[in-house]
């Protein structure tokens, strides 16, 4: 839609983003009779799955779970073709949802929100875009994504490269043909680990520039087994309910009652083998103390290290690929298809850029402190300004006061990851301080949108014009988020969970590690108590 096709006046909610968060927000709020408009920087829906079209991109939470639960008809009728759907299928699903629930007319595409200003006198947000739109609304909902602001390290000479540069998070829609090319991939996080095997199949020569070896688990992806799908669908409502009260928002994850050190070495080895044979990210949940007890973690880490040593033929390459600097699961666990096996190919070379850092991009390729690697194309799989990036990319102010970026200069502060004190009537979907990226994101997105929708209904019923998080409740929540994180091994790793991937970003553990189910109960409790910790003004 164009800005002029819907009157700017009288809007209830402006939404940023048309990924799974924004799409559900439009649907849910409209169901309550609210007037909404969404702005999306891309020219289509799907968010992550619109932008990340790199070869190998797919979800690593099983598709039967990585999908909306809000419509039983939708979940019964939609058919996933693989256990872990690939990007194009997930994008098709997002488009299907947009059509099925008639959401497109609420979205203005190819439009980036650049600022949002709240005026206390009118209790209205005024939102401005890069296309010159100015609209006002009572509420501002940021569903701009936790992993949507790609990060390109600022290597000297980047613009001098005479070949092609790509980032996994802004992949060309028409695809890329790497046949006969010498390709370099920088980064071995989840994106790198997915793209590397696929590029290796095509390119003449692939050079992987690895700074930190990561733990990756096998997906054992298959076409969707018909009986499995039928079983899942027969029990869908119960499976979804289980997910809603689980730790990671995933029904299929194990719910262990034992720690890794409470069982014999023999039993533990068998359990790890069975978990490995099952594959997927639930592996790190096999014992309850893997993410909190160093020794327990080490038993699992060593099991996976041995698997890497078995898979990779060249012992020197295997050693480089074996993670030793962080506990397994404390950087986002990766799930792969043929990742380690790829290094047995003759056309794949691994370069250790911890030992020999990248000095510059040159017209011909990448120069490390050791040598220059000549390349025809470079793929940056270098990640995102995660969790806070998309929020702080918007200049957000109240009554001309300090920007949210200024308020968060030493790290984000929120109450429940939903609102931030001093910025009334603004909600964040999967914001910092909520479980978000530690969970099946669609479970977390649905929980947030439903909480916000209930809240908006309540405010309407009570005639409340202004809602704001109270600073003391915010402080207490931030403290709680940190205290819970400190009972785990997570904060010890240099990961994007702590902002460590962005030079100068404050080091704060960004998501809430207390578990999705626990968090859901806390949010429900706050609402039940008449939105405890929020100031409500008529
Ligand atoms: P997004 O999908 O990121 O959508 C946000 C949208 O907002 C984007 O389209 C963006 O263009 C738009 N936007 C941002 N800022 C602005 C602005 N200022 N103005 C206008 N538009 C704006 N999670 C899982 O749970 N399981 C997985 O298997 C999984 N796989 C992933 C694979 C990849 C490659 C990546 C990058 C992430 C993955 N994630 C996964 C996380 C994924 O981001 C979420 O699952 C989910 O798609 C997030 O939906 P969202 O709507 O919150 O955000
Ligand atoms: P990432 O996990 O942040 O990985 C970025 C990689 O780039 C890391 O290996 C990092 O090394 C490297 N890097 C960054 N700057 C570098 C530099 N200056 N020099 C050398 N190497 C550098 O990003 P991502 O792989 O895009 O994944 C982000 C998140 O998106 C994931 O954690 C996951 O949540 C989601 N995702 C999921 C899937 C999926 O399987 N479904 C796929 C892709 C993404 P260091 O580790 O040393 O910093």
XYZ file of C-alpha atoms and ligand atoms in Angstrom:
639
model
C 0.000 0.000 0.000
C 0.975 3.660 -0.381
C 0.927 6.038 2.563
C -1.931 7.998 1.080
C -4.298 5.009 0.777
C -5.124 4.964 4.476
C -5.920 8.118 6.433
C -3.063 8.934 8.778
C -5.407 10.341 11.384
C -7.134 8.066 13.839
C -4.619 5.248 13.809
C -4.473 3.215 16.995
C -1.204 1.413 16.392
C 1.837 1.840 14.178
C 3.855 -1.349 13.839
C 7.463 -1.622 12.701
C 8.160 -4.723 10.620
C 6.244 -7.372 8.695
C 8.065 -10.490 9.840
C 6.285 -13.075 11.952
C 5.989 -10.486 14.736
C 4.521 -7.676 12.638
C 2.169 -9.970 10.713
C 0.611 -11.440 13.817
C 0.396 -7.997 15.424
C -1.614 -6.678 12.469
C -3.969 -9.651 12.604
C -4.446 -9.701 16.349
C -4.915 -5.964 16.820
C -7.323 -5.758 13.906
C -9.385 -8.572 15.390
C -9.912 -6.237 18.338
C -11.134 -3.484 16.056
C -7.953 -1.407 16.235
C -6.781 0.646 13.265
C -3.233 -0.361 12.430
C -0.533 0.435 9.957
C 2.749 -1.386 9.560
C 5.918 -0.175 7.881
C 8.330 -2.687 6.409
C 11.763 -1.861 4.991
C 11.656 -4.824 2.598
C 9.320 -5.067 -0.370
C 7.601 -8.183 0.964
C 6.558 -9.931 4.158
C 8.535 -12.568 6.065
C 11.295 -10.573 7.798
C 14.231 -12.920 8.418
C 12.957 -15.256 5.693
C 12.569 -12.407 3.214
C 16.146 -11.205 3.724
C 18.104 -14.434 4.318
C 17.983 -16.107 0.896
C 21.473 -17.567 1.064
C 21.858 -21.186 -0.067
C 21.301 -23.563 2.843
C 19.143 -21.160 4.873
C 16.541 -23.067 6.880
C 15.087 -23.106 10.360
C 16.706 -25.177 13.081
C 13.591 -25.516 15.191
C 11.430 -28.197 13.599
C 8.835 -26.704 11.262
C 5.939 -28.435 13.006
C 6.879 -26.148 15.911
C 8.472 -23.211 14.093
C 5.090 -21.984 12.829
C 2.123 -20.051 14.184
C -0.207 -21.737 16.655
C -2.880 -19.015 16.774
C -5.069 -20.608 14.095
C -5.827 -24.302 14.326
C -7.112 -24.282 10.736
C -3.820 -22.825 9.562
C -1.667 -25.347 11.399
C -3.837 -28.253 10.274
C -3.970 -27.214 6.627
C -0.399 -26.078 6.045
C 1.947 -28.877 4.945
C 5.674 -28.608 5.615
C 7.658 -30.627 3.125
C 10.725 -31.184 5.324
C 11.444 -31.642 9.011
C 13.372 -28.351 8.913
C 11.892 -26.201 6.159
C 14.153 -24.220 3.918
C 13.960 -20.455 3.584
C 11.839 -20.421 0.418
C 9.166 -22.576 2.045
C 9.082 -20.479 5.224
C 8.785 -17.361 3.059
C 5.906 -18.988 1.164
C 4.258 -19.683 4.518
C 4.624 -16.038 5.606
C 3.054 -14.943 2.309
C 0.268 -17.467 2.745
C -0.467 -16.061 6.216
C -0.481 -12.501 4.846
C -2.997 -13.504 2.151
C -5.114 -15.836 4.245
C -5.672 -13.224 6.969
C -5.762 -10.299 4.504
C -2.933 -8.397 6.118
C -1.237 -6.761 3.139
C -3.414 -3.657 2.970
C -2.124 -2.650 6.413
C 1.516 -2.759 5.319
C 3.501 -0.069 3.577
C 6.494 -1.846 2.027
C 9.914 -0.492 1.056
C 9.569 2.018 3.850
C 11.854 2.326 6.841
C 10.727 3.988 10.060
C 13.438 6.474 10.984
C 11.999 8.264 14.008
C 9.219 8.082 16.559
C 8.336 10.976 18.835
C 5.808 10.903 21.673
C 3.962 14.055 22.652
C 2.635 13.990 26.205
C 0.042 16.717 25.586
C -1.781 14.672 22.957
C -0.573 11.212 24.090
C 0.266 10.476 20.466
C 3.317 8.973 18.786
C 4.399 10.622 15.534
C 6.263 8.251 13.267
C 8.422 9.373 10.357
C 9.758 7.240 7.542
C 12.530 7.438 4.970
C 9.837 7.869 2.301
C 8.611 11.128 3.829
C 5.547 9.740 5.634
C 4.450 11.248 8.917
C 1.717 9.395 10.785
C 0.391 9.576 14.310
C -0.979 6.800 16.470
C -1.767 6.152 20.095
C 0.571 3.170 20.347
C 3.920 2.288 18.799
C 4.850 -1.383 18.513
C 8.368 -2.264 17.428
C 8.527 -5.710 15.823
C 11.706 -4.897 13.923
C 13.378 -8.224 14.713
C 16.196 -9.408 16.973
C 18.410 -10.427 14.058
C 17.569 -7.972 11.326
C 20.341 -5.384 11.354
C 23.227 -7.072 9.504
C 26.734 -6.358 10.654
C 29.647 -5.926 8.236
C 32.987 -5.594 10.020
C 34.675 -2.469 8.850
C 37.803 -4.028 7.319
C 40.039 -1.451 5.635
C 39.765 -1.512 1.862
C 36.343 -3.135 1.769
C 35.190 -0.939 -1.079
C 38.302 -1.641 -3.126
C 37.437 -5.319 -3.723
C 36.994 -5.953 -7.441
C 34.872 -9.077 -7.011
C 31.417 -9.378 -5.464
C 30.631 -8.839 -1.763
C 27.614 -10.441 -0.103
C 26.136 -10.580 3.406
C 24.010 -13.622 4.256
C 21.369 -11.322 5.752
C 20.848 -9.271 2.573
C 21.160 -11.985 -0.055
C 20.260 -11.049 -3.668
C 16.751 -12.178 -4.600
C 17.912 -13.548 -7.911
C 20.426 -15.865 -6.205
C 24.150 -16.141 -6.855
C 25.958 -18.607 -9.089
C 29.393 -19.378 -7.639
C 30.353 -21.852 -10.366
C 34.043 -21.575 -11.293
C 34.596 -18.934 -8.602
C 37.099 -18.686 -5.779
C 34.891 -17.768 -2.828
C 35.759 -16.612 0.684
C 33.321 -16.928 3.584
C 34.011 -14.912 6.734
C 32.224 -16.264 9.805
C 31.283 -19.651 11.207
C 28.124 -18.922 13.212
C 24.772 -20.486 12.252
C 24.644 -18.621 8.909
C 28.202 -19.557 7.936
C 27.662 -23.157 8.994
C 24.585 -23.372 6.752
C 26.006 -21.585 3.718
C 29.502 -23.138 3.652
C 28.479 -26.684 2.565
C 26.234 -25.332 -0.194
C 28.850 -22.935 -1.619
C 31.473 -25.686 -1.439
C 29.299 -27.835 -3.723
C 29.335 -25.106 -6.370
C 32.510 -23.068 -6.128
C 35.847 -23.905 -7.688
C 37.572 -23.095 -4.412
C 36.132 -22.121 -1.031
C 38.226 -20.503 1.683
C 36.600 -20.232 5.108
C 37.923 -17.518 7.416
C 37.213 -18.736 10.947
C 37.842 -16.689 14.074
C 36.036 -18.920 16.585
C 35.222 -22.588 16.151
C 31.594 -23.292 17.001
C 29.702 -26.317 18.214
C 27.332 -27.635 15.578
C 24.869 -30.510 15.875
C 23.527 -32.608 13.017
C 20.008 -31.769 11.794
C 19.412 -35.140 10.106
C 16.911 -33.251 8.015
C 14.486 -35.420 6.013
C 11.369 -34.997 3.939
C 8.485 -34.721 6.427
C 7.521 -38.265 7.441
C 3.783 -38.619 6.820
C 3.110 -40.478 10.081
C 5.045 -37.898 12.096
C 3.061 -35.058 10.561
C -0.224 -36.894 11.169
C 0.724 -37.597 14.780
C 1.757 -33.996 15.362
C -1.420 -32.633 13.846
C -3.605 -35.015 15.845
C -2.117 -33.615 19.041
C -1.389 -30.069 17.857
C -3.295 -28.139 20.539
C -1.689 -30.184 23.309
C 1.794 -29.944 21.731
C 1.457 -26.162 21.442
C 0.305 -25.884 25.039
C 3.306 -27.921 26.135
C 5.570 -25.585 24.146
C 3.991 -22.530 25.789
C 5.019 -23.706 29.244
C 8.372 -25.189 28.272
C 11.725 -23.561 28.738
C 12.522 -22.955 25.062
C 9.009 -22.743 23.644
C 9.497 -26.148 22.026
C 7.340 -29.136 22.925
C 9.807 -31.644 21.513
C 12.678 -30.639 23.756
C 13.620 -33.004 26.552
C 12.540 -32.055 30.071
C 15.283 -33.681 32.128
C 15.127 -34.239 35.866
C 18.750 -35.386 36.156
C 22.094 -33.663 35.906
C 24.860 -35.002 33.667
C 27.051 -35.876 36.646
C 24.304 -37.792 38.453
C 24.522 -40.719 36.036
C 27.281 -43.191 35.224
C 29.768 -42.459 32.444
C 28.384 -45.416 30.461
C 24.793 -44.270 30.680
C 25.728 -40.677 29.848
C 27.658 -41.824 26.764
C 24.636 -43.828 25.585
C 22.298 -40.911 26.177
C 24.580 -38.574 24.223
C 24.771 -41.072 21.338
C 20.974 -41.312 21.267
C 20.686 -37.509 21.414
C 23.209 -37.136 18.605
C 21.299 -39.663 16.513
C 18.141 -37.602 17.054
C 19.966 -34.340 16.215
C 18.729 -30.768 16.526
C 19.126 -28.086 19.183
C 17.339 -30.058 21.933
C 20.632 -31.921 22.435
C 21.903 -29.277 24.880
C 18.804 -29.833 27.037
C 19.417 -33.547 27.607
C 20.592 -32.931 31.168
C 19.282 -30.146 33.322
C 22.688 -28.737 34.299
C 24.447 -28.525 30.925
C 24.085 -24.757 30.731
C 24.782 -24.099 34.398
C 27.509 -26.492 35.528
C 30.939 -26.306 33.947
C 31.834 -29.948 34.580
C 28.505 -31.216 33.287
C 28.912 -29.024 30.226
C 32.392 -30.361 29.610
C 31.080 -33.947 29.339
C 28.824 -32.886 26.483
C 31.396 -30.575 24.898
C 33.970 -33.370 24.804
C 31.449 -35.761 23.276
C 30.824 -33.291 20.451
C 34.530 -32.548 20.042
C 35.124 -36.269 19.505
C 32.410 -36.332 16.860
C 34.178 -33.479 15.057
C 37.499 -35.365 15.239
C 35.806 -38.451 13.775
C 34.170 -36.539 10.936
C 37.107 -34.412 9.780
C 39.874 -36.458 8.147
C 42.797 -34.029 8.481
C 43.700 -33.876 12.212
C 45.077 -30.332 11.883
C 41.826 -29.098 10.312
C 39.796 -31.035 12.896
C 41.776 -29.325 15.664
C 41.000 -25.909 14.176
C 37.291 -26.774 13.996
C 37.165 -28.016 17.581
C 35.812 -25.389 19.976
C 37.806 -24.962 23.153
C 37.099 -21.409 24.243
C 33.448 -21.597 25.348
C 31.024 -23.978 26.968
C 28.723 -25.792 24.551
C 25.408 -23.962 24.134
C 26.662 -20.638 25.504
C 27.129 -19.257 22.011
C 23.973 -19.965 19.975
C 24.147 -23.665 19.175
C 24.359 -24.382 15.434
C 22.560 -27.131 13.568
C 23.964 -28.293 10.269
C 23.773 -30.530 7.267
C 27.234 -31.806 6.262
C 29.146 -28.917 7.837
C 32.170 -30.739 9.208
C 32.209 -33.208 6.279
C 32.635 -30.229 3.935
C 36.206 -29.781 5.181
C 37.087 -33.203 3.707
C 36.564 -31.785 0.224
C 39.600 -30.945 -1.889
C 38.229 -27.542 -2.839
C 37.748 -26.291 0.760
C 40.396 -24.578 2.845
C 40.124 -23.351 6.446
C 42.031 -20.260 7.544
C 42.455 -19.454 11.213
C 41.921 -15.716 11.539
C 42.318 -15.823 15.289
C 45.972 -16.711 14.660
C 46.334 -14.551 11.545
C 43.658 -11.820 11.689
C 42.219 -10.216 8.607
C 44.175 -7.008 7.974
C 42.340 -5.725 4.945
C 40.148 -6.432 1.987
C 42.259 -5.810 -1.105
C 41.192 -5.366 -4.730
C 42.067 -9.060 -5.237
C 40.753 -10.651 -2.033
C 41.458 -10.866 1.694
C 44.814 -10.134 3.279
C 45.501 -11.705 6.656
C 48.638 -11.110 8.691
C 49.991 -14.249 6.981
C 49.188 -13.747 3.283
C 46.788 -12.499 0.648
C 43.997 -14.890 -0.427
C 42.846 -14.181 -3.978
C 39.071 -14.380 -4.371
C 36.294 -13.692 -6.874
C 33.570 -13.297 -4.227
C 33.420 -12.717 -0.472
C 30.478 -13.757 1.678
C 30.129 -12.041 5.021
C 28.406 -14.404 7.447
C 29.301 -11.978 10.187
C 25.974 -11.693 11.975
C 23.873 -8.908 13.385
C 23.616 -6.046 15.812
C 21.332 -8.359 17.732
C 18.270 -7.711 19.890
C 18.700 -3.957 20.337
C 19.968 -3.064 16.833
C 16.652 -2.581 15.044
C 15.108 -0.710 17.990
C 17.990 1.730 18.369
C 18.205 2.239 14.635
C 15.074 4.358 15.097
C 15.435 7.767 16.759
C 12.910 7.366 19.594
C 12.157 10.326 21.877
C 9.517 11.618 24.263
C 8.677 15.351 24.355
C 11.960 16.162 22.627
C 13.950 14.570 25.465
C 16.849 12.130 25.226
C 16.748 9.379 22.655
C 16.266 5.785 23.693
C 19.824 5.187 22.444
C 21.003 7.679 25.065
C 18.944 6.013 27.786
C 20.421 2.640 26.818
C 23.992 3.876 26.381
C 25.165 1.446 29.080
C 22.859 -1.359 28.013
C 19.137 -1.805 27.464
C 16.753 -1.415 30.390
C 13.251 -2.766 30.111
C 10.435 -4.035 32.239
C 9.682 -7.597 31.060
C 11.351 -6.815 27.728
C 8.030 -5.276 26.724
C 8.306 -1.602 27.677
C 11.000 0.799 28.819
C 10.470 3.432 31.497
C 10.079 6.983 30.212
C 8.760 5.894 26.797
C 4.987 5.537 27.228
C 2.678 3.580 24.941
C 5.614 1.920 23.173
C 5.885 -1.850 23.168
C 8.704 -4.051 21.988
C 8.120 -7.506 20.529
C 10.782 -9.942 21.819
C 12.684 -7.000 23.268
C 15.818 -7.217 25.444
C 15.070 -8.772 28.817
C 12.575 -11.254 27.362
C 13.371 -14.901 26.451
C 13.239 -14.152 22.702
C 16.356 -15.531 21.019
C 16.778 -18.333 23.570
C 13.481 -19.812 22.430
C 11.445 -20.843 19.443
C 10.898 -17.262 18.386
C 7.399 -17.821 17.081
C 6.232 -19.042 20.503
C 7.727 -15.912 22.057
C 6.309 -13.626 19.371
C 2.791 -14.997 19.873
C 3.049 -14.628 23.640
C 4.163 -10.992 23.336
C 1.575 -9.997 20.756
C -1.197 -11.616 22.786
C -0.034 -9.891 25.975
C 0.109 -6.529 24.203
C -3.316 -7.094 22.599
C -4.863 -7.942 25.987
C -3.203 -4.873 27.434
C -4.547 -2.586 24.684
C -8.032 -3.981 25.259
C -7.702 -3.309 28.995
C -6.509 0.250 28.412
C -9.462 0.827 26.072
C -11.951 -0.553 28.543
C -10.578 1.576 31.397
C -10.215 4.706 29.299
C -6.462 4.862 29.896
C -4.478 7.087 27.541
C -0.983 6.587 28.825
C 0.838 3.502 30.064
C 4.400 3.540 31.229
C 6.808 1.148 32.957
C 7.750 2.267 36.467
C 11.507 2.822 36.892
C 11.761 0.783 40.123
C 10.025 -2.199 38.527
C 12.289 -1.832 35.521
C 15.392 -1.769 37.735
C 14.156 -4.855 39.585
C 13.512 -6.682 36.296
C 16.951 -5.793 34.898
C 18.494 -7.021 38.165
C 16.494 -10.241 37.960
C 17.498 -10.828 34.314
C 21.164 -10.424 35.274
C 20.908 -12.539 38.409
C 19.340 -15.423 36.512
C 21.914 -15.107 33.721
C 24.696 -15.217 36.323
C 23.486 -18.624 37.557
C 24.330 -19.972 34.089
C 27.443 -20.294 31.949
C 26.001 -17.998 29.236
C 27.588 -14.674 30.250
C 31.082 -16.200 30.154
C 31.057 -16.615 26.378
C 31.893 -13.854 23.917
C 28.670 -14.018 21.971
C 26.075 -11.780 20.416
C 23.850 -12.726 23.395
C 26.047 -10.302 25.374
C 26.710 -7.787 22.611
C 30.323 -8.981 22.395
C 30.195 -9.195 18.588
C 29.880 -5.424 18.171
C 32.912 -3.328 19.120
C 31.817 -0.759 21.708
C 28.396 -2.316 22.394
C 27.745 -2.498 26.149
C 28.307 -6.006 27.525
C 24.918 -6.998 28.912
C 23.279 -10.401 28.717
C 20.398 -9.451 26.434
C 17.747 -12.203 26.653
C 15.983 -13.537 29.754
C 17.293 -16.998 30.527
C 14.663 -17.955 33.110
C 12.681 -19.942 30.547
C 9.727 -19.169 28.337
C 7.092 -20.871 30.524
C 8.255 -19.144 33.699
C 8.370 -15.814 31.900
C 4.885 -16.303 30.425
C 3.532 -16.867 33.944
C 5.270 -13.720 35.207
C 3.778 -11.636 32.394
C 0.318 -13.101 33.039
C 0.674 -12.364 36.717
C 1.567 -8.731 36.058
C -1.521 -8.355 33.846
C -3.732 -10.129 36.376
C -2.657 -7.639 39.038
C -3.920 -4.754 36.893
C -0.573 -4.283 35.118
C 1.540 -4.159 38.235
C 4.669 -2.060 37.777
C 3.118 0.122 35.103
C 1.689 3.602 35.644
C -1.691 3.945 33.967
C -3.149 7.395 33.424
C -6.618 8.284 32.150
P 12.135 -10.284 11.617
O 11.779 -11.522 10.922
O 13.563 -9.908 11.684
O 11.299 -9.115 10.919
C 11.499 -7.787 11.269
C 11.217 -6.943 10.058
O 11.243 -5.589 10.483
C 12.265 -7.076 8.969
O 11.654 -7.480 7.778
C 12.856 -5.689 8.825
O 13.083 -5.336 7.485
C 11.796 -4.837 9.451
N 12.331 -3.616 10.051
C 13.282 -3.517 11.005
N 13.469 -2.218 11.324
C 12.631 -1.515 10.553
C 12.346 -0.127 10.430
N 12.993 0.798 11.161
N 11.402 0.259 9.558
C 10.724 -0.652 8.789
N 10.961 -1.983 8.873
C 11.891 -2.389 9.743
N 14.424 -18.356 15.181
C 13.925 -19.535 15.595
O 13.193 -19.575 16.584
N 14.184 -20.678 14.901
C 14.954 -20.692 13.799
O 15.177 -21.734 13.217
C 15.518 -19.460 13.353
N 16.290 -19.411 12.262
C 16.830 -18.219 11.880
C 17.625 -18.178 10.737
C 18.227 -16.992 10.356
C 19.047 -16.953 9.113
C 18.077 -15.834 11.149
C 18.768 -14.547 10.782
C 17.247 -15.857 12.260
C 16.610 -17.046 12.622
N 15.754 -17.105 13.711
C 15.219 -18.299 14.105
C 15.352 -15.879 14.390
C 14.262 -15.168 13.534
O 14.703 -13.866 13.386
C 12.902 -15.281 14.209
O 12.540 -16.638 14.308
C 11.742 -14.576 13.528
O 11.726 -14.768 12.151
C 11.714 -13.122 13.906
O 10.541 -12.522 13.437
P 10.323 -10.963 13.714
O 9.100 -10.569 12.995
O 10.399 -10.700 15.163
O 11.602 -10.270 13.103
P 26.913 -14.942 14.358
O 26.436 -16.108 15.103
O 27.096 -13.668 15.081
O 28.265 -15.378 13.650
C 29.086 -14.423 13.048
C 30.396 -15.067 12.657
O 31.224 -14.090 12.042
C 31.178 -15.598 13.853
O 31.827 -16.773 13.492
C 32.159 -14.478 14.116
O 33.313 -14.883 14.805
C 32.476 -14.052 12.717
N 33.018 -12.708 12.663
C 32.396 -11.560 12.991
N 33.223 -10.522 12.842
C 34.400 -11.036 12.396
C 35.656 -10.471 12.090
N 35.856 -9.152 12.195
N 36.644 -11.297 11.685
C 36.439 -12.607 11.587
N 35.265 -13.215 11.884
C 34.269 -12.423 12.292
O 25.938 -14.601 13.114
P 25.044 -15.597 12.242
O 25.813 -16.780 11.878
O 24.435 -14.786 11.174
O 23.910 -16.060 13.239
C 23.185 -15.114 14.033
C 21.998 -15.810 14.655
O 20.931 -15.931 13.691
C 22.243 -17.238 15.087
O 22.956 -17.320 16.268
C 20.825 -17.777 15.152
O 20.158 -17.313 16.275
C 20.220 -17.142 13.918
N 20.421 -18.038 12.763
C 19.810 -19.259 12.785
C 20.005 -20.123 11.743
C 19.384 -21.476 11.742
O 20.081 -22.465 11.732
N 18.102 -21.569 11.708
C 20.804 -19.765 10.666
C 21.398 -18.509 10.677
C 21.208 -17.656 11.729
P 33.376 -14.810 16.415
O 32.531 -15.938 16.913
O 34.800 -14.926 16.728
O 32.804 -13.478 16.804
